[in-house]
Amino acid sequence: GSVSITASTEGKSAAATIKVDSRANFLTAIVEPIRVTYDLPALAVAIVTRSGGQFGKAASGRRRMSQPNPVTNDDMWHIGSDLKAITAHVVASAVTDGKISWTTTLQEAYPELAGTMRAEYRTVTLKQLLGHIGGFAPNIENPAIPGTGSLTSQRAKIAAWVTSVPASPGVGQYNYSNIGFMVAANMVERAVGSPWEDIMQTKLLAPLGITGFGWGVAPYASNQNPIGHQRNGTSAWVEYPGSDNPPYLSAAGRSHWSIDGWSKVIQEIMKADQGQSSIVSQANARVTTTSQSS
C-alpha cells in the first residue's frame, strides 16, 4: 500500500507519499524499462546478497520474438561465457582440496606430450589459463581435431594440438580463450579422476542444492524456455534455437540455469570471497576474484 508522511520544523513543512510494493513488482518496474530501452527479446534479473541469498527476481519479454509466450521467473536461461566465473570457482575447489595447484604447469599435467609440446607452453600454469594469458587461441579452427571418444579424451586431444602450435599472441599476453578454460578443466579432470561434468555436480551443484541447471541449451520445445537471438547485422532479431558451443567446451560456456540456481552460485562466490564458504577457501577464492596478469 502507500502512506503519506508530513513533517514540520521551524515553521516549514513538507509532505511525501511512499508506496510500498512487493519484491516482484519492484524488480519488474526496474527490468521492463531497461529491456524496452535496449530492445531486448527478454531480460531476467535478481538481487542477491551474501548473507540472505536471493532478495527477489523478475523477468520481462518473450521466449521467442516471433511468438507471444512471455518469459517467467521459473524459466531456464543459457548464460554463455558467464559460466567461466563458475568454472573458475569449481577449479578453486579442486585447489582447496589439494588435488591440483594454481602453479601446476602444462608440462606437469601432460607428461605424455613432452615430445610435442612447444617450449613456451611448458611452464604455463593453471592460473594463467584461467586468466586468459596462457598463449592459447580463442577457439579451435579445425573442428575435426577433437575426434571421437569421451569428452575427457576429446579435451586431451585438443590440449595436445593447442600446445603443439605457436602461441598467439604470446604467453603472458591477454587473449580471451575458450580453449584455455577447456584445458584448465581437463587438467582438473586428470587430477581428480572424474569428468568435468561430474565434478561440477559433486563439488558445486549438489552441495548448494541446485536443481535448476543443465548442459547445453535449455529445452525450448513448446516454447517453455527462452531461446537465443542474434541481430545478425540487421535491425531485427533472428532466432537461433540450437546455437551453442560443442560439448567438449562445457567449462567455457555451455549451460542453462534457473534464476534461483544462478543466484545460489552468485551467493556462494561472494561468501567464498569473504571466507564463508565450505567449498572454497578464502585464499583460493580471492585468486578467482582478482584480475590475473602474470
mmCIF file of C-alpha atoms in Angstrom:
data_model
loop_
_atom_site.group_PDB
_atom_site.id
_atom_site.type_symbol
_atom_site.label_atom_id
_atom_site.label_comp_id
_atom_site.label_asym_id
_atom_site.label_seq_id
_atom_site.Cartn_x
_atom_site.Cartn_y
_atom_site.Cartn_z
ATOM 1 C CA GLY A 1 0.000 0.000 0.000
ATOM 2 C CA SER A 2 1.021 3.617 0.374
ATOM 3 C CA VAL A 3 1.368 6.124 3.160
ATOM 4 C CA SER A 4 1.590 9.918 3.286
ATOM 5 C CA ILE A 5 4.118 11.500 5.606
ATOM 6 C CA THR A 6 4.141 15.153 6.646
ATOM 7 C CA ALA A 7 6.892 16.771 8.686
ATOM 8 C CA SER A 8 7.216 20.297 10.090
ATOM 9 C CA THR A 9 10.123 22.131 11.637
ATOM 10 C CA GLU A 10 10.861 25.789 12.327
ATOM 11 C CA GLY A 11 7.728 26.950 10.585
ATOM 12 C CA LYS A 12 8.310 24.901 7.409
ATOM 13 C CA SER A 13 6.579 21.717 6.384
ATOM 14 C CA ALA A 14 6.702 19.170 3.568
ATOM 15 C CA ALA A 15 4.771 16.077 2.583
ATOM 16 C CA ALA A 16 5.629 12.918 0.665
ATOM 17 C CA THR A 17 3.811 9.764 -0.344
ATOM 18 C CA ILE A 18 5.691 6.487 -0.062
ATOM 19 C CA LYS A 19 4.466 3.425 -1.908
ATOM 20 C CA VAL A 20 5.343 0.002 -0.560
ATOM 21 C CA ASP A 21 5.384 -2.665 -3.289
ATOM 22 C CA SER A 22 6.087 -6.379 -3.465
ATOM 23 C CA ARG A 23 9.567 -7.556 -4.403
ATOM 24 C CA ALA A 24 8.302 -8.915 -7.728
ATOM 25 C CA ASN A 25 6.592 -5.685 -8.723
ATOM 26 C CA PHE A 26 9.579 -3.651 -7.529
ATOM 27 C CA LEU A 27 12.015 -5.549 -9.755
ATOM 28 C CA THR A 28 9.637 -5.726 -12.709
ATOM 29 C CA ALA A 29 9.392 -1.948 -12.610
ATOM 30 C CA ILE A 30 13.190 -1.872 -12.982
ATOM 31 C CA VAL A 31 13.780 -4.579 -15.589
ATOM 32 C CA GLU A 32 10.959 -3.782 -18.017
ATOM 33 C CA PRO A 33 12.106 -0.234 -18.941
ATOM 34 C CA ILE A 34 15.683 -1.488 -19.415
ATOM 35 C CA ARG A 35 14.552 -4.268 -21.731
ATOM 36 C CA VAL A 36 12.420 -1.873 -23.755
ATOM 37 C CA THR A 37 15.123 0.807 -23.946
ATOM 38 C CA TYR A 38 17.665 -1.623 -25.388
ATOM 39 C CA ASP A 39 15.117 -3.529 -27.481
ATOM 40 C CA LEU A 40 15.962 -6.916 -25.983
ATOM 41 C CA PRO A 41 13.865 -10.040 -26.623
ATOM 42 C CA ALA A 42 13.906 -10.881 -22.917
ATOM 43 C CA LEU A 43 15.703 -9.991 -19.720
ATOM 44 C CA ALA A 44 15.792 -11.515 -16.231
ATOM 45 C CA VAL A 45 17.215 -10.007 -13.053
ATOM 46 C CA ALA A 46 17.808 -10.985 -9.449
ATOM 47 C CA ILE A 47 19.120 -9.180 -6.403
ATOM 48 C CA VAL A 48 21.407 -11.459 -4.405
ATOM 49 C CA THR A 49 23.070 -10.721 -1.072
ATOM 50 C CA ARG A 50 25.896 -12.620 0.612
ATOM 51 C CA SER A 51 24.026 -13.104 3.894
ATOM 52 C CA GLY A 52 20.441 -13.504 2.718
ATOM 53 C CA GLY A 53 20.723 -15.039 -0.728
ATOM 54 C CA GLN A 54 18.191 -14.053 -3.350
ATOM 55 C CA PHE A 55 16.223 -10.956 -2.335
ATOM 56 C CA GLY A 56 13.943 -11.012 -5.373
ATOM 57 C CA LYS A 57 13.736 -11.828 -9.076
ATOM 58 C CA ALA A 58 11.847 -10.687 -12.165
ATOM 59 C CA ALA A 59 11.675 -11.478 -15.878
ATOM 60 C CA SER A 60 10.436 -9.441 -18.824
ATOM 61 C CA GLY A 61 9.926 -10.106 -22.517
ATOM 62 C CA ARG A 62 9.143 -13.071 -24.742
ATOM 63 C CA ARG A 63 10.718 -16.502 -25.111
ATOM 64 C CA ARG A 64 10.736 -16.079 -28.877
ATOM 65 C CA MET A 65 10.348 -12.793 -30.695
ATOM 66 C CA SER A 66 8.072 -14.447 -33.251
ATOM 67 C CA GLN A 67 5.634 -15.756 -30.638
ATOM 68 C CA PRO A 68 3.727 -14.225 -27.722
ATOM 69 C CA ASN A 69 4.776 -16.614 -24.925
ATOM 70 C CA PRO A 70 6.214 -14.472 -22.098
ATOM 71 C CA VAL A 71 9.277 -15.408 -20.073
ATOM 72 C CA THR A 72 8.680 -16.244 -16.416
ATOM 73 C CA ASN A 73 10.654 -16.322 -13.203
ATOM 74 C CA ASP A 74 10.860 -20.112 -13.498
ATOM 75 C CA ASP A 75 12.408 -20.245 -16.985
ATOM 76 C CA MET A 76 15.868 -21.634 -17.724
ATOM 77 C CA TRP A 77 18.395 -19.266 -19.300
ATOM 78 C CA HIS A 78 21.586 -20.002 -21.221
ATOM 79 C CA ILE A 79 24.283 -17.926 -19.541
ATOM 80 C CA GLY A 80 27.003 -18.278 -22.196
ATOM 81 C CA SER A 81 30.517 -17.414 -21.079
ATOM 82 C CA ASP A 82 29.261 -16.145 -17.740
ATOM 83 C CA LEU A 83 29.830 -19.798 -16.835
ATOM 84 C CA LYS A 84 33.589 -19.099 -16.828
ATOM 85 C CA ALA A 85 33.397 -17.471 -13.400
ATOM 86 C CA ILE A 86 31.631 -20.581 -12.110
ATOM 87 C CA THR A 87 34.218 -22.827 -13.776
ATOM 88 C CA ALA A 88 36.985 -20.891 -12.030
ATOM 89 C CA HIS A 89 35.201 -21.397 -8.698
ATOM 90 C CA VAL A 90 34.999 -25.153 -9.236
ATOM 91 C CA VAL A 91 38.698 -25.201 -10.163
ATOM 92 C CA ALA A 92 39.346 -23.325 -6.914
ATOM 93 C CA SER A 93 37.523 -26.085 -5.044
ATOM 94 C CA ALA A 94 39.949 -28.644 -6.505
ATOM 95 C CA VAL A 95 42.869 -26.454 -5.406
ATOM 96 C CA THR A 96 41.319 -26.158 -1.942
ATOM 97 C CA ASP A 97 41.031 -29.961 -1.795
ATOM 98 C CA GLY A 98 44.717 -30.307 -2.675
ATOM 99 C CA LYS A 99 44.024 -32.118 -5.938
ATOM 100 C CA ILE A 100 45.891 -29.562 -8.040
ATOM 101 C CA SER A 101 47.749 -26.254 -7.584
ATOM 102 C CA TRP A 102 47.409 -22.858 -9.211
ATOM 103 C CA THR A 103 51.057 -23.270 -10.185
ATOM 104 C CA THR A 104 50.598 -26.707 -11.798
ATOM 105 C CA THR A 105 52.108 -26.390 -15.275
ATOM 106 C CA LEU A 106 51.066 -27.847 -18.596
ATOM 107 C CA GLN A 107 54.276 -29.851 -18.611
ATOM 108 C CA GLU A 108 53.348 -31.407 -15.262
ATOM 109 C CA ALA A 109 49.737 -32.032 -16.258
ATOM 110 C CA TYR A 110 50.572 -33.591 -19.639
ATOM 111 C CA PRO A 111 53.849 -35.522 -19.298
ATOM 112 C CA GLU A 112 52.939 -37.634 -22.343
ATOM 113 C CA LEU A 113 53.217 -34.508 -24.524
ATOM 114 C CA ALA A 114 56.904 -33.962 -23.755
ATOM 115 C CA GLY A 115 57.840 -34.706 -27.348
ATOM 116 C CA THR A 116 55.316 -32.359 -28.979
ATOM 117 C CA MET A 117 54.678 -29.522 -26.504
ATOM 118 C CA ARG A 118 56.328 -26.279 -27.585
ATOM 119 C CA ALA A 119 58.815 -24.782 -25.148
ATOM 120 C CA GLU A 120 56.767 -21.646 -24.484
ATOM 121 C CA TYR A 121 53.885 -23.710 -23.084
ATOM 122 C CA ARG A 122 55.833 -25.920 -20.710
ATOM 123 C CA THR A 123 55.723 -23.505 -17.771
ATOM 124 C CA VAL A 124 52.204 -22.129 -18.387
ATOM 125 C CA THR A 125 50.214 -22.571 -15.172
ATOM 126 C CA LEU A 126 46.629 -23.394 -14.342
ATOM 127 C CA LYS A 127 46.163 -19.846 -13.029
ATOM 128 C CA GLN A 128 47.464 -18.339 -16.282
ATOM 129 C CA LEU A 129 44.973 -20.347 -18.336
ATOM 130 C CA LEU A 130 42.072 -19.020 -16.251
ATOM 131 C CA GLY A 131 43.481 -15.509 -16.668
ATOM 132 C CA HIS A 132 43.482 -15.792 -20.487
ATOM 133 C CA ILE A 133 47.246 -15.295 -20.603
ATOM 134 C CA GLY A 134 48.304 -18.842 -21.430
ATOM 135 C CA GLY A 135 49.001 -18.097 -25.088
ATOM 136 C CA PHE A 136 46.126 -20.141 -26.499
ATOM 137 C CA ALA A 137 43.941 -19.139 -29.419
ATOM 138 C CA PRO A 138 40.277 -18.265 -28.700
ATOM 139 C CA ASN A 139 38.784 -21.308 -30.425
ATOM 140 C CA ILE A 140 39.615 -24.426 -32.411
ATOM 141 C CA GLU A 141 39.898 -23.640 -36.103
ATOM 142 C CA ASN A 142 39.630 -27.276 -37.182
ATOM 143 C CA PRO A 143 36.519 -28.903 -35.632
ATOM 144 C CA ALA A 144 37.808 -32.366 -36.598
ATOM 145 C CA ILE A 145 40.624 -32.180 -34.040
ATOM 146 C CA PRO A 146 38.649 -33.499 -31.023
ATOM 147 C CA GLY A 147 37.695 -36.662 -32.918
ATOM 148 C CA THR A 148 35.606 -39.210 -31.042
ATOM 149 C CA GLY A 149 35.628 -40.788 -27.601
ATOM 150 C CA SER A 150 34.679 -39.447 -24.193
ATOM 151 C CA LEU A 151 34.549 -35.715 -23.613
ATOM 152 C CA THR A 152 37.574 -36.032 -21.349
ATOM 153 C CA SER A 153 39.586 -37.728 -24.096
ATOM 154 C CA GLN A 154 38.455 -35.130 -26.649
ATOM 155 C CA ARG A 155 39.717 -32.370 -24.372
ATOM 156 C CA ALA A 156 43.051 -34.144 -24.002
ATOM 157 C CA LYS A 157 43.352 -34.328 -27.798
ATOM 158 C CA ILE A 158 42.683 -30.599 -28.036
ATOM 159 C CA ALA A 159 45.334 -29.958 -25.360
ATOM 160 C CA ALA A 160 47.805 -31.967 -27.432
ATOM 161 C CA TRP A 161 47.001 -29.936 -30.526
ATOM 162 C CA VAL A 162 46.967 -26.466 -28.967
ATOM 163 C CA THR A 163 50.309 -26.971 -27.202
ATOM 164 C CA SER A 164 51.939 -28.013 -30.490
ATOM 165 C CA VAL A 165 51.182 -24.775 -32.380
ATOM 166 C CA PRO A 166 52.792 -21.354 -31.796
ATOM 167 C CA ALA A 167 51.337 -19.181 -29.050
ATOM 168 C CA SER A 168 49.145 -16.334 -30.249
ATOM 169 C CA PRO A 169 49.814 -13.541 -29.461
ATOM 170 C CA GLY A 170 52.148 -14.955 -26.831
ATOM 171 C CA VAL A 171 52.303 -16.436 -23.338
ATOM 172 C CA GLY A 172 51.665 -13.728 -20.752
ATOM 173 C CA GLN A 173 49.662 -11.551 -23.147
ATOM 174 C CA TYR A 174 45.913 -11.321 -22.717
ATOM 175 C CA ASN A 175 43.948 -13.227 -25.358
ATOM 176 C CA TYR A 176 40.403 -14.316 -24.495
ATOM 177 C CA SER A 177 40.395 -18.086 -24.930
ATOM 178 C CA ASN A 178 37.663 -20.704 -24.674
ATOM 179 C CA ILE A 179 40.376 -23.303 -25.245
ATOM 180 C CA GLY A 180 42.276 -22.088 -22.196
ATOM 181 C CA PHE A 181 39.310 -22.713 -19.914
ATOM 182 C CA MET A 182 38.678 -26.093 -21.515
ATOM 183 C CA VAL A 183 42.305 -27.169 -20.959
ATOM 184 C CA ALA A 184 42.162 -25.907 -17.363
ATOM 185 C CA ALA A 185 39.100 -28.078 -16.780
ATOM 186 C CA ASN A 186 40.857 -31.038 -18.383
ATOM 187 C CA MET A 187 43.816 -30.560 -16.038
ATOM 188 C CA VAL A 188 41.380 -30.762 -13.112
ATOM 189 C CA GLU A 189 39.667 -33.809 -14.642
ATOM 190 C CA ARG A 190 43.013 -35.576 -14.688
ATOM 191 C CA ALA A 191 43.891 -34.543 -11.157
ATOM 192 C CA VAL A 192 40.528 -35.518 -9.673
ATOM 193 C CA GLY A 193 39.928 -38.597 -11.829
ATOM 194 C CA SER A 194 36.381 -37.679 -12.885
ATOM 195 C CA PRO A 195 34.804 -35.997 -15.944
ATOM 196 C CA TRP A 196 34.372 -32.246 -15.622
ATOM 197 C CA GLU A 197 30.587 -32.547 -15.773
ATOM 198 C CA ASP A 198 30.631 -34.894 -12.752
ATOM 199 C CA ILE A 199 32.985 -32.591 -10.867
ATOM 200 C CA MET A 200 30.559 -29.703 -11.365
ATOM 201 C CA GLN A 201 27.774 -31.838 -9.925
ATOM 202 C CA THR A 202 29.619 -33.160 -6.886
ATOM 203 C CA LYS A 203 31.625 -30.054 -5.976
ATOM 204 C CA LEU A 204 29.107 -27.288 -6.672
ATOM 205 C CA LEU A 205 25.579 -28.206 -7.697
ATOM 206 C CA ALA A 206 24.906 -30.877 -5.069
ATOM 207 C CA PRO A 207 26.441 -29.018 -2.083
ATOM 208 C CA LEU A 208 24.418 -25.898 -2.948
ATOM 209 C CA GLY A 209 21.218 -27.859 -3.623
ATOM 210 C CA ILE A 210 20.958 -26.569 -7.185
ATOM 211 C CA THR A 211 18.477 -28.395 -9.414
ATOM 212 C CA GLY A 212 17.809 -25.605 -11.915
ATOM 213 C CA PHE A 213 20.751 -26.467 -14.151
ATOM 214 C CA GLY A 214 21.520 -28.320 -17.369
ATOM 215 C CA TRP A 215 24.228 -28.631 -20.001
ATOM 216 C CA GLY A 216 23.688 -27.108 -23.429
ATOM 217 C CA VAL A 217 20.711 -25.003 -24.453
ATOM 218 C CA ALA A 218 17.572 -25.091 -22.345
ATOM 219 C CA PRO A 219 14.711 -27.244 -23.681
ATOM 220 C CA TYR A 220 12.686 -24.990 -25.947
ATOM 221 C CA ALA A 221 10.091 -27.299 -27.493
ATOM 222 C CA SER A 222 6.564 -25.975 -26.897
ATOM 223 C CA ASN A 223 8.175 -22.624 -26.025
ATOM 224 C CA GLN A 224 8.796 -23.500 -22.388
ATOM 225 C CA ASN A 225 12.101 -21.553 -22.137
ATOM 226 C CA PRO A 226 13.702 -18.535 -23.842
ATOM 227 C CA ILE A 227 15.898 -19.281 -26.849
ATOM 228 C CA GLY A 228 18.925 -17.489 -28.232
ATOM 229 C CA HIS A 229 18.560 -14.488 -30.548
ATOM 230 C CA GLN A 230 21.011 -12.542 -32.679
ATOM 231 C CA ARG A 231 20.669 -9.328 -34.653
ATOM 232 C CA ASN A 232 22.788 -10.822 -37.405
ATOM 233 C CA GLY A 233 23.721 -7.451 -38.887
ATOM 234 C CA THR A 234 20.140 -6.233 -39.210
ATOM 235 C CA SER A 235 17.811 -4.254 -37.011
ATOM 236 C CA ALA A 236 15.552 -7.264 -36.452
ATOM 237 C CA TRP A 237 16.229 -10.115 -34.034
ATOM 238 C CA VAL A 238 16.838 -13.543 -35.588
ATOM 239 C CA GLU A 239 16.058 -16.652 -33.555
ATOM 240 C CA TYR A 240 18.804 -19.254 -33.047
ATOM 241 C CA PRO A 241 17.139 -22.075 -31.083
ATOM 242 C CA GLY A 242 20.076 -24.525 -31.105
ATOM 243 C CA SER A 243 23.071 -22.200 -31.065
ATOM 244 C CA ASP A 244 25.687 -23.361 -28.576
ATOM 245 C CA ASN A 245 29.274 -24.480 -28.095
ATOM 246 C CA PRO A 246 30.195 -28.136 -28.764
ATOM 247 C CA PRO A 247 30.035 -30.463 -25.720
ATOM 248 C CA TYR A 248 33.805 -30.565 -25.172
ATOM 249 C CA LEU A 249 33.655 -26.823 -24.349
ATOM 250 C CA SER A 250 31.322 -27.280 -21.373
ATOM 251 C CA ALA A 251 33.699 -25.488 -19.000
ATOM 252 C CA ALA A 252 33.994 -22.453 -21.287
ATOM 253 C CA GLY A 253 30.286 -21.683 -21.614
ATOM 254 C CA ARG A 254 27.670 -24.293 -22.361
ATOM 255 C CA SER A 255 24.924 -24.421 -19.741
ATOM 256 C CA HIS A 256 21.484 -23.190 -18.777
ATOM 257 C CA TRP A 257 20.303 -22.166 -15.316
ATOM 258 C CA SER A 258 17.198 -21.112 -13.469
ATOM 259 C CA ILE A 259 17.342 -17.684 -11.871
ATOM 260 C CA ASP A 260 17.243 -19.427 -8.486
ATOM 261 C CA GLY A 261 20.151 -21.737 -9.342
ATOM 262 C CA TRP A 262 22.339 -18.962 -10.644
ATOM 263 C CA SER A 263 21.513 -16.831 -7.583
ATOM 264 C CA LYS A 264 22.814 -19.596 -5.304
ATOM 265 C CA VAL A 265 26.127 -19.677 -7.176
ATOM 266 C CA ILE A 266 26.461 -15.888 -7.013
ATOM 267 C CA GLN A 267 25.895 -16.016 -3.261
ATOM 268 C CA GLU A 268 28.436 -18.842 -2.923
ATOM 269 C CA ILE A 269 31.131 -16.885 -4.776
ATOM 270 C CA MET A 270 30.505 -13.822 -2.604
ATOM 271 C CA LYS A 271 30.643 -15.957 0.541
ATOM 272 C CA ALA A 272 33.881 -17.609 -0.559
ATOM 273 C CA ASP A 273 35.479 -14.211 -1.186
ATOM 274 C CA GLN A 274 34.714 -13.357 2.443
ATOM 275 C CA GLY A 275 35.918 -16.688 3.839
ATOM 276 C CA GLN A 276 32.413 -18.020 4.494
ATOM 277 C CA SER A 277 32.312 -20.942 2.035
ATOM 278 C CA SER A 278 32.574 -24.637 2.891
ATOM 279 C CA ILE A 279 33.617 -25.385 -0.715
ATOM 280 C CA VAL A 280 36.443 -22.944 -1.470
ATOM 281 C CA SER A 281 38.918 -21.330 0.920
ATOM 282 C CA GLN A 282 39.106 -17.547 1.011
ATOM 283 C CA ALA A 283 42.671 -17.521 -0.314
ATOM 284 C CA ASN A 284 41.718 -19.603 -3.346
ATOM 285 C CA ALA A 285 38.502 -17.676 -3.887
ATOM 286 C CA ARG A 286 40.481 -14.431 -3.967
ATOM 287 C CA VAL A 287 42.544 -15.821 -6.859
ATOM 288 C CA THR A 288 39.365 -16.150 -8.935
ATOM 289 C CA THR A 289 38.004 -12.732 -7.971
ATOM 290 C CA THR A 290 41.236 -10.864 -8.645
ATOM 291 C CA SER A 291 42.442 -9.879 -12.108
ATOM 292 C CA GLN A 292 45.356 -12.063 -13.158
ATOM 293 C CA SER A 293 48.153 -10.556 -15.216
ATOM 294 C CA SER A 294 51.019 -12.944 -14.565
#
